């Protein structure tokens, strides 16, 4: 395989562009400074304000914000009652946290293959892999496109499973006439800087269930409560509290909450721009037989967190690695989401082997995540498109059929 240089002599752009970047404005900075000048850096009023806002935006009844998306997944699994001997079904095309949360609880992750066009977990595979031990399904809205919630929910109801939606990519997306976050039993969010809105580090669990909500509050803060209604013993005095279960310290600070409250004001704007960029990419790449664009289900009105280009190996003389390097040579610096979780040595040691999910494994061989973020200029978008077109044409081969 020839090592790709710059196809057209000089790169499409001089300055490197990366696959993601946060957007912070003066209002965000002011919001953070205000908290720094206030009395409460943590456990203050910004937490409830943020939780109320997340409920308003998504339509969920309850929100529990926490230190990050991984903590949110851990708490959701605990609230779902996931424990020793249980199985949790998830996808391998995700960040490792989607499966690690089952391991934290002593359960075994079971990997279900994806739909080869939408790249989300295949509800039929979930059905096939469900056993007496299955306790929950962690379904990831990969790239921000909603998973097929109706069939997943129907299956979970029938088999008495808890549906946890890993919505780290999903904020701003709607499934049918409702926002994601108000539909599954619990939906987890992440506010890491590469995600659509950020609090630096941060996460949340959304739910419509009061029972889950109460458990999540306990797990977030050591299992400790001051709620008089929940105490087992008679209070010794006004200072009294009790630890009822084994929880963690997964709290978010008010500094982070203030940043996110301000970021959420910009969500409609972020969402609009991301959709514009995705439309431009889809239109350009839809015309190139050398690449394949992600299919969207009609039920999902998607705010894309990631834009993933799939290469069509039948129409290219180079593989993904060479294509990736060719983009790099054009100063378009990409990424790959994701390495199948069970490829990692830790999972190999637990007994997982390659071959489990053939469609996911094939997808992994062929994908590249292109730059997608609010602050990209039209010129940036055009540069990315030109770079992909240039490489696709330069290294393209004629197909045998139309
Ligand atoms: C980012 C991400 C997480 C973890 O979120 P953190 O806030 O980084 O802990 C979990 N699942 C998916 C799919 C993610 O993209």
GROMACS .gro file of C-alpha atoms and ligand atoms in nm:
model
  417
    1UNK     CA    1   0.000   0.000   0.000
    2UNK     CA    2   0.144   0.337  -0.101
    3UNK     CA    3   0.180   0.588   0.179
    4UNK     CA    4  -0.047   0.881   0.107
    5UNK     CA    5   0.108   1.222   0.075
    6UNK     CA    6  -0.090   1.533   0.000
    7UNK     CA    7  -0.288   1.436  -0.309
    8UNK     CA    8  -0.306   1.780  -0.463
    9UNK     CA    9   0.048   1.904  -0.392
   10UNK     CA   10  -0.045   2.149  -0.115
   11UNK     CA   11  -0.287   2.075   0.170
   12UNK     CA   12  -0.647   2.201   0.140
   13UNK     CA   13  -0.581   2.417   0.444
   14UNK     CA   14  -0.283   2.562   0.624
   15UNK     CA   15  -0.413   2.549   0.979
   16UNK     CA   16  -0.497   2.216   1.136
   17UNK     CA   17  -0.861   2.151   1.220
   18UNK     CA   18  -0.953   1.896   1.489
   19UNK     CA   19  -1.259   1.673   1.520
   20UNK     CA   20  -1.418   1.855   1.815
   21UNK     CA   21  -1.392   2.171   2.022
   22UNK     CA   22  -1.601   2.337   2.295
   23UNK     CA   23  -1.756   2.680   2.248
   24UNK     CA   24  -1.733   2.910   2.551
   25UNK     CA   25  -1.866   3.267   2.541
   26UNK     CA   26  -1.858   3.566   2.780
   27UNK     CA   27  -2.193   3.464   2.936
   28UNK     CA   28  -2.041   3.125   3.030
   29UNK     CA   29  -1.740   3.295   3.187
   30UNK     CA   30  -1.957   3.542   3.379
   31UNK     CA   31  -2.176   3.257   3.510
   32UNK     CA   32  -1.871   3.076   3.648
   33UNK     CA   33  -1.721   3.391   3.801
   34UNK     CA   34  -2.048   3.466   3.977
   35UNK     CA   35  -2.038   3.131   4.155
   36UNK     CA   36  -1.673   3.181   4.247
   37UNK     CA   37  -1.774   3.505   4.421
   38UNK     CA   38  -2.066   3.337   4.600
   39UNK     CA   39  -2.079   3.133   4.921
   40UNK     CA   40  -2.147   2.790   4.773
   41UNK     CA   41  -1.893   2.627   4.540
   42UNK     CA   42  -2.070   2.292   4.577
   43UNK     CA   43  -2.407   2.168   4.713
   44UNK     CA   44  -2.546   2.514   4.639
   45UNK     CA   45  -2.847   2.650   4.449
   46UNK     CA   46  -2.704   2.600   4.098
   47UNK     CA   47  -2.752   2.223   4.118
   48UNK     CA   48  -3.131   2.236   4.155
   49UNK     CA   49  -3.150   2.517   3.899
   50UNK     CA   50  -2.961   2.301   3.648
   51UNK     CA   51  -3.170   1.993   3.722
   52UNK     CA   52  -3.490   2.192   3.671
   53UNK     CA   53  -3.355   2.323   3.343
   54UNK     CA   54  -3.261   1.977   3.216
   55UNK     CA   55  -3.613   1.858   3.299
   56UNK     CA   56  -3.766   2.154   3.114
   57UNK     CA   57  -3.550   2.097   2.808
   58UNK     CA   58  -3.595   1.721   2.782
   59UNK     CA   59  -3.940   1.669   2.934
   60UNK     CA   60  -3.801   1.423   3.191
   61UNK     CA   61  -3.967   1.435   3.535
   62UNK     CA   62  -3.645   1.409   3.734
   63UNK     CA   63  -3.278   1.489   3.675
   64UNK     CA   64  -2.980   1.408   3.896
   65UNK     CA   65  -2.660   1.579   3.784
   66UNK     CA   66  -2.327   1.426   3.878
   67UNK     CA   67  -1.951   1.440   3.828
   68UNK     CA   68  -1.937   1.280   3.480
   69UNK     CA   69  -2.116   1.054   3.235
   70UNK     CA   70  -1.940   0.745   3.365
   71UNK     CA   71  -2.065   0.815   3.719
   72UNK     CA   72  -2.413   0.862   3.571
   73UNK     CA   73  -2.396   0.516   3.410
   74UNK     CA   74  -2.269   0.358   3.732
   75UNK     CA   75  -2.549   0.515   3.938
   76UNK     CA   76  -2.811   0.417   3.680
   77UNK     CA   77  -2.697   0.054   3.691
   78UNK     CA   78  -2.706   0.058   4.071
   79UNK     CA   79  -3.053   0.213   4.075
   80UNK     CA   80  -3.164  -0.052   3.825
   81UNK     CA   81  -3.056  -0.316   4.076
   82UNK     CA   82  -2.777  -0.456   3.859
   83UNK     CA   83  -2.560  -0.686   4.072
   84UNK     CA   84  -2.345  -0.996   4.102
   85UNK     CA   85  -2.440  -1.266   3.850
   86UNK     CA   86  -2.649  -1.038   3.631
   87UNK     CA   87  -2.598  -0.969   3.263
   88UNK     CA   88  -2.624  -0.628   3.098
   89UNK     CA   89  -2.661  -0.608   2.721
   90UNK     CA   90  -2.484  -0.325   2.539
   91UNK     CA   91  -2.313  -0.239   2.209
   92UNK     CA   92  -1.938  -0.270   2.142
   93UNK     CA   93  -1.935   0.048   1.928
   94UNK     CA   94  -1.917   0.293   2.217
   95UNK     CA   95  -1.687   0.440   2.476
   96UNK     CA   96  -1.572   0.177   2.729
   97UNK     CA   97  -1.786   0.329   3.008
   98UNK     CA   98  -2.107   0.184   2.857
   99UNK     CA   99  -1.988  -0.167   2.947
  100UNK     CA  100  -1.765  -0.083   3.244
  101UNK     CA  101  -2.072   0.030   3.441
  102UNK     CA  102  -2.196  -0.330   3.445
  103UNK     CA  103  -1.856  -0.451   3.571
  104UNK     CA  104  -1.860  -0.191   3.852
  105UNK     CA  105  -2.176  -0.363   3.978
  106UNK     CA  106  -2.035  -0.716   3.953
  107UNK     CA  107  -2.240  -0.795   3.641
  108UNK     CA  108  -2.124  -0.925   3.303
  109UNK     CA  109  -2.154  -0.710   2.991
  110UNK     CA  110  -2.299  -0.896   2.694
  111UNK     CA  111  -2.227  -0.738   2.355
  112UNK     CA  112  -2.504  -0.723   2.097
  113UNK     CA  113  -2.421  -0.652   1.734
  114UNK     CA  114  -2.528  -0.334   1.556
  115UNK     CA  115  -2.756  -0.254   1.263
  116UNK     CA  116  -2.514  -0.221   0.972
  117UNK     CA  117  -2.675   0.095   0.836
  118UNK     CA  118  -2.768   0.299   1.144
  119UNK     CA  119  -2.475   0.162   1.347
  120UNK     CA  120  -2.691   0.152   1.661
  121UNK     CA  121  -2.760  -0.160   1.869
  122UNK     CA  122  -2.992  -0.401   1.685
  123UNK     CA  123  -3.308  -0.465   1.893
  124UNK     CA  124  -3.334  -0.813   1.739
  125UNK     CA  125  -2.984  -0.899   1.869
  126UNK     CA  126  -3.087  -0.776   2.214
  127UNK     CA  127  -3.384  -1.012   2.198
  128UNK     CA  128  -3.166  -1.307   2.096
  129UNK     CA  129  -2.911  -1.245   2.373
  130UNK     CA  130  -3.162  -1.198   2.656
  131UNK     CA  131  -3.141  -1.474   2.920
  132UNK     CA  132  -3.276  -1.540   3.269
  133UNK     CA  133  -2.977  -1.344   3.401
  134UNK     CA  134  -3.032  -1.029   3.193
  135UNK     CA  135  -3.116  -0.738   3.419
  136UNK     CA  136  -3.068  -0.426   3.203
  137UNK     CA  137  -2.992  -0.299   2.854
  138UNK     CA  138  -2.752  -0.007   2.807
  139UNK     CA  139  -2.843   0.131   2.463
  140UNK     CA  140  -2.612   0.398   2.324
  141UNK     CA  141  -2.743   0.672   2.094
  142UNK     CA  142  -2.434   0.646   1.877
  143UNK     CA  143  -2.333   0.981   1.715
  144UNK     CA  144  -2.653   1.137   1.860
  145UNK     CA  145  -2.900   0.938   1.654
  146UNK     CA  146  -3.165   0.785   1.878
  147UNK     CA  147  -3.164   0.411   1.927
  148UNK     CA  148  -3.486   0.234   1.825
  149UNK     CA  149  -3.662   0.307   2.152
  150UNK     CA  150  -4.003   0.154   2.073
  151UNK     CA  151  -3.885  -0.202   2.002
  152UNK     CA  152  -3.624  -0.183   2.281
  153UNK     CA  153  -3.882  -0.064   2.534
  154UNK     CA  154  -4.136  -0.325   2.424
  155UNK     CA  155  -3.876  -0.599   2.473
  156UNK     CA  156  -3.764  -0.462   2.812
  157UNK     CA  157  -4.125  -0.445   2.936
  158UNK     CA  158  -4.193  -0.800   2.821
  159UNK     CA  159  -3.882  -0.943   2.989
  160UNK     CA  160  -3.888  -0.713   3.291
  161UNK     CA  161  -3.554  -0.547   3.205
  162UNK     CA  162  -3.448  -0.191   3.280
  163UNK     CA  163  -3.373   0.018   2.972
  164UNK     CA  164  -3.082   0.255   3.038
  165UNK     CA  165  -3.013   0.488   2.747
  166UNK     CA  166  -2.650   0.600   2.732
  167UNK     CA  167  -2.731   0.943   2.590
  168UNK     CA  168  -2.381   1.089   2.611
  169UNK     CA  169  -2.424   1.193   2.244
  170UNK     CA  170  -2.796   1.257   2.239
  171UNK     CA  171  -2.879   1.594   2.392
  172UNK     CA  172  -3.088   1.794   2.143
  173UNK     CA  173  -3.226   1.484   1.967
  174UNK     CA  174  -3.595   1.386   1.955
  175UNK     CA  175  -3.745   1.041   1.905
  176UNK     CA  176  -4.085   1.073   1.740
  177UNK     CA  177  -4.257   1.359   1.925
  178UNK     CA  178  -4.051   1.347   2.247
  179UNK     CA  179  -3.701   1.443   2.351
  180UNK     CA  180  -3.459   1.164   2.429
  181UNK     CA  181  -3.421   1.162   2.804
  182UNK     CA  182  -3.796   1.145   2.871
  183UNK     CA  183  -3.857   0.798   2.722
  184UNK     CA  184  -3.625   0.523   2.853
  185UNK     CA  185  -3.634   0.413   3.218
  186UNK     CA  186  -3.318   0.616   3.275
  187UNK     CA  187  -3.108   0.822   3.034
  188UNK     CA  188  -2.751   0.921   3.114
  189UNK     CA  189  -2.582   1.232   2.975
  190UNK     CA  190  -2.219   1.348   2.959
  191UNK     CA  191  -2.095   1.704   2.958
  192UNK     CA  192  -1.731   1.642   2.871
  193UNK     CA  193  -1.591   1.924   2.651
  194UNK     CA  194  -1.614   1.720   2.329
  195UNK     CA  195  -1.988   1.668   2.379
  196UNK     CA  196  -2.254   1.907   2.248
  197UNK     CA  197  -2.276   2.111   2.573
  198UNK     CA  198  -2.014   2.109   2.848
  199UNK     CA  199  -1.953   2.169   3.216
  200UNK     CA  200  -1.583   2.076   3.194
  201UNK     CA  201  -1.659   1.738   3.345
  202UNK     CA  202  -2.016   1.646   3.426
  203UNK     CA  203  -2.303   1.408   3.378
  204UNK     CA  204  -2.668   1.349   3.460
  205UNK     CA  205  -2.929   1.078   3.491
  206UNK     CA  206  -3.280   1.161   3.368
  207UNK     CA  207  -3.583   0.954   3.468
  208UNK     CA  208  -3.961   0.971   3.505
  209UNK     CA  209  -3.955   0.733   3.803
  210UNK     CA  210  -3.963   0.874   4.155
  211UNK     CA  211  -3.824   0.547   4.291
  212UNK     CA  212  -3.515   0.565   4.069
  213UNK     CA  213  -3.479   0.936   4.145
  214UNK     CA  214  -3.462   0.873   4.521
  215UNK     CA  215  -3.205   0.597   4.477
  216UNK     CA  216  -2.991   0.813   4.247
  217UNK     CA  217  -2.983   1.092   4.506
  218UNK     CA  218  -2.854   0.845   4.764
  219UNK     CA  219  -2.590   0.692   4.536
  220UNK     CA  220  -2.464   1.038   4.437
  221UNK     CA  221  -2.381   1.129   4.798
  222UNK     CA  222  -2.244   0.836   4.999
  223UNK     CA  223  -2.586   0.677   5.051
  224UNK     CA  224  -2.651   0.950   5.306
  225UNK     CA  225  -2.984   1.128   5.357
  226UNK     CA  226  -3.121   1.405   5.575
  227UNK     CA  227  -3.475   1.343   5.450
  228UNK     CA  228  -3.678   1.293   5.769
  229UNK     CA  229  -3.919   1.066   5.582
  230UNK     CA  230  -3.641   0.818   5.499
  231UNK     CA  231  -3.467   0.793   5.836
  232UNK     CA  232  -3.463   0.455   6.012
  233UNK     CA  233  -3.392   0.589   6.363
  234UNK     CA  234  -3.535   0.883   6.555
  235UNK     CA  235  -3.319   1.192   6.487
  236UNK     CA  236  -3.079   1.290   6.771
  237UNK     CA  237  -3.118   1.655   6.671
  238UNK     CA  238  -3.118   1.900   6.382
  239UNK     CA  239  -2.768   1.789   6.267
  240UNK     CA  240  -2.878   1.430   6.226
  241UNK     CA  241  -2.839   1.226   5.907
  242UNK     CA  242  -2.809   0.860   5.821
  243UNK     CA  243  -2.624   0.643   5.572
  244UNK     CA  244  -2.882   0.404   5.426
  245UNK     CA  245  -2.680   0.235   5.152
  246UNK     CA  246  -2.327   0.235   5.008
  247UNK     CA  247  -2.301   0.536   4.780
  248UNK     CA  248  -2.020   0.739   4.623
  249UNK     CA  249  -1.930   1.105   4.606
  250UNK     CA  250  -2.040   1.171   4.249
  251UNK     CA  251  -2.152   1.532   4.304
  252UNK     CA  252  -2.114   1.808   4.048
  253UNK     CA  253  -1.987   2.146   4.172
  254UNK     CA  254  -2.192   2.467   4.144
  255UNK     CA  255  -1.910   2.607   3.931
  256UNK     CA  256  -1.971   2.335   3.674
  257UNK     CA  257  -2.349   2.362   3.706
  258UNK     CA  258  -2.340   2.738   3.638
  259UNK     CA  259  -2.133   2.679   3.325
  260UNK     CA  260  -2.377   2.418   3.200
  261UNK     CA  261  -2.685   2.632   3.274
  262UNK     CA  262  -2.530   2.898   3.054
  263UNK     CA  263  -2.429   2.646   2.786
  264UNK     CA  264  -2.785   2.509   2.770
  265UNK     CA  265  -2.910   2.854   2.663
  266UNK     CA  266  -2.707   2.797   2.347
  267UNK     CA  267  -2.828   2.441   2.282
  268UNK     CA  268  -3.082   2.543   2.012
  269UNK     CA  269  -2.807   2.741   1.837
  270UNK     CA  270  -2.554   2.455   1.874
  271UNK     CA  271  -2.810   2.210   1.747
  272UNK     CA  272  -2.903   2.420   1.442
  273UNK     CA  273  -2.541   2.463   1.339
  274UNK     CA  274  -2.456   2.095   1.384
  275UNK     CA  275  -2.753   2.003   1.167
  276UNK     CA  276  -2.638   2.247   0.899
  277UNK     CA  277  -2.290   2.099   0.891
  278UNK     CA  278  -2.425   1.743   0.881
  279UNK     CA  279  -2.653   1.839   0.590
  280UNK     CA  280  -2.357   1.983   0.397
  281UNK     CA  281  -2.146   1.672   0.464
  282UNK     CA  282  -2.428   1.431   0.377
  283UNK     CA  283  -2.499   1.613   0.054
  284UNK     CA  284  -2.135   1.612  -0.056
  285UNK     CA  285  -2.048   1.260   0.057
  286UNK     CA  286  -2.374   1.111  -0.065
  287UNK     CA  287  -2.239   1.171  -0.416
  288UNK     CA  288  -1.914   0.984  -0.355
  289UNK     CA  289  -1.929   0.607  -0.415
  290UNK     CA  290  -1.598   0.575  -0.225
  291UNK     CA  291  -1.772   0.650   0.107
  292UNK     CA  292  -2.094   0.560   0.288
  293UNK     CA  293  -2.303   0.795   0.503
  294UNK     CA  294  -2.486   0.692   0.818
  295UNK     CA  295  -2.851   0.603   0.763
  296UNK     CA  296  -3.092   0.788   0.985
  297UNK     CA  297  -3.416   0.632   1.104
  298UNK     CA  298  -3.718   0.857   1.035
  299UNK     CA  299  -3.817   0.849   1.406
  300UNK     CA  300  -3.498   1.034   1.507
  301UNK     CA  301  -3.468   1.411   1.464
  302UNK     CA  302  -3.098   1.409   1.532
  303UNK     CA  303  -2.856   1.661   1.673
  304UNK     CA  304  -2.536   1.487   1.572
  305UNK     CA  305  -2.251   1.484   1.824
  306UNK     CA  306  -2.017   1.299   1.584
  307UNK     CA  307  -2.000   1.286   1.208
  308UNK     CA  308  -1.862   0.955   1.096
  309UNK     CA  309  -1.751   0.878   0.745
  310UNK     CA  310  -1.754   0.513   0.648
  311UNK     CA  311  -1.518   0.411   0.371
  312UNK     CA  312  -1.636   0.181   0.096
  313UNK     CA  313  -1.343  -0.065   0.063
  314UNK     CA  314  -1.473  -0.192  -0.274
  315UNK     CA  315  -1.415   0.152  -0.425
  316UNK     CA  316  -1.083   0.251  -0.265
  317UNK     CA  317  -0.723   0.149  -0.321
  318UNK     CA  318  -0.630   0.247   0.034
  319UNK     CA  319  -0.746   0.128   0.374
  320UNK     CA  320  -0.882   0.331   0.666
  321UNK     CA  321  -0.542   0.396   0.815
  322UNK     CA  322  -0.406   0.537   0.488
  323UNK     CA  323  -0.722   0.745   0.436
  324UNK     CA  324  -0.689   0.879   0.791
  325UNK     CA  325  -0.325   0.970   0.729
  326UNK     CA  326  -0.415   1.134   0.399
  327UNK     CA  327  -0.669   1.353   0.580
  328UNK     CA  328  -0.402   1.439   0.834
  329UNK     CA  329  -0.171   1.544   0.550
  330UNK     CA  330  -0.450   1.781   0.437
  331UNK     CA  331  -0.446   1.924   0.795
  332UNK     CA  332  -0.787   1.773   0.866
  333UNK     CA  333  -0.718   1.594   1.195
  334UNK     CA  334  -0.973   1.325   1.261
  335UNK     CA  335  -1.039   1.053   1.515
  336UNK     CA  336  -1.196   0.708   1.527
  337UNK     CA  337  -1.506   0.627   1.733
  338UNK     CA  338  -1.489   0.357   1.853
  339UNK     CA  339  -1.258   0.060   1.898
  340UNK     CA  340  -1.495  -0.229   1.989
  341UNK     CA  341  -1.491  -0.245   2.369
  342UNK     CA  342  -1.411  -0.614   2.387
  343UNK     CA  343  -1.089  -0.565   2.184
  344UNK     CA  344  -0.926  -0.410   2.491
  345UNK     CA  345  -0.678  -0.630   2.684
  346UNK     CA  346  -0.883  -0.594   3.002
  347UNK     CA  347  -1.184  -0.746   2.828
  348UNK     CA  348  -0.970  -1.013   2.664
  349UNK     CA  349  -0.856  -1.115   3.012
  350UNK     CA  350  -1.223  -1.147   3.110
  351UNK     CA  351  -1.265  -1.400   2.830
  352UNK     CA  352  -1.408  -1.193   2.543
  353UNK     CA  353  -1.271  -1.274   2.198
  354UNK     CA  354  -1.286  -1.116   1.854
  355UNK     CA  355  -1.565  -1.234   1.630
  356UNK     CA  356  -1.848  -1.166   1.877
  357UNK     CA  357  -2.011  -0.888   1.672
  358UNK     CA  358  -1.905  -0.914   1.305
  359UNK     CA  359  -2.098  -0.606   1.186
  360UNK     CA  360  -1.948  -0.388   1.459
  361UNK     CA  361  -1.600  -0.520   1.383
  362UNK     CA  362  -1.637  -0.448   1.012
  363UNK     CA  363  -1.766  -0.098   1.088
  364UNK     CA  364  -1.463  -0.030   1.306
  365UNK     CA  365  -1.230  -0.113   1.014
  366UNK     CA  366  -1.395   0.146   0.790
  367UNK     CA  367  -1.475   0.457   0.997
  368UNK     CA  368  -1.326   0.801   1.052
  369UNK     CA  369  -1.480   1.079   1.265
  370UNK     CA  370  -1.465   1.412   1.082
  371UNK     CA  371  -1.458   1.756   1.247
  372UNK     CA  372  -1.803   1.857   1.376
  373UNK     CA  373  -1.857   2.139   1.625
  374UNK     CA  374  -2.047   2.463   1.658
  375UNK     CA  375  -1.760   2.702   1.595
  376UNK     CA  376  -1.661   2.556   1.257
  377UNK     CA  377  -1.679   2.821   0.987
  378UNK     CA  378  -1.835   2.757   0.645
  379UNK     CA  379  -1.480   2.762   0.511
  380UNK     CA  380  -1.378   2.492   0.760
  381UNK     CA  381  -1.669   2.277   0.644
  382UNK     CA  382  -1.577   2.328   0.280
  383UNK     CA  383  -1.213   2.242   0.352
  384UNK     CA  384  -1.313   1.912   0.514
  385UNK     CA  385  -1.540   1.830   0.220
  386UNK     CA  386  -1.268   1.917  -0.033
  387UNK     CA  387  -1.012   1.707   0.155
  388UNK     CA  388  -1.241   1.401   0.159
  389UNK     CA  389  -1.336   1.447  -0.208
  390UNK     CA  390  -0.976   1.488  -0.312
  391UNK     CA  391  -0.862   1.171  -0.134
  392UNK     CA  392  -1.166   0.969  -0.242
  393UNK     CA  393  -1.109   1.059  -0.608
  394UNK     CA  394  -0.731   1.023  -0.599
  395UNK     CA  395  -0.744   0.677  -0.441
  396UNK     CA  396  -1.078   0.570  -0.582
  397UNK     CA  397  -1.131   0.272  -0.812
  398UNK     CA  398  -1.409   0.211  -1.061
  399UNK     CA  399  -1.681  -0.019  -0.939
  400UNK     CA  400  -1.781  -0.322  -1.142
  401UNK     CA  401  -2.149  -0.230  -1.131
  402UNK     CA  402  -2.337   0.102  -1.140
  403LIG     C1  403  -1.833   1.044   2.674
  403LIG     C2  404  -1.907   0.918   2.686
  403LIG     C3  405  -1.928   0.853   2.809
  403LIG     C4  406  -1.860   0.893   2.936
  403LIG     O1  407  -1.880   1.023   2.974
  403LIG     P1  408  -1.773   1.096   3.069
  403LIG     O2  409  -1.846   1.222   3.105
  403LIG     O3  410  -1.650   1.120   2.988
  403LIG     O4  411  -1.748   1.009   3.186
  403LIG     C5  412  -2.008   0.739   2.812
  403LIG     N1  413  -2.063   0.691   2.701
  403LIG     C6  414  -2.044   0.747   2.580
  403LIG     C7  415  -2.110   0.689   2.461
  403LIG     C8  416  -1.963   0.861   2.569
  403LIG     O5  417  -1.942   0.915   2.449
   0.00000   0.00000   0.00000
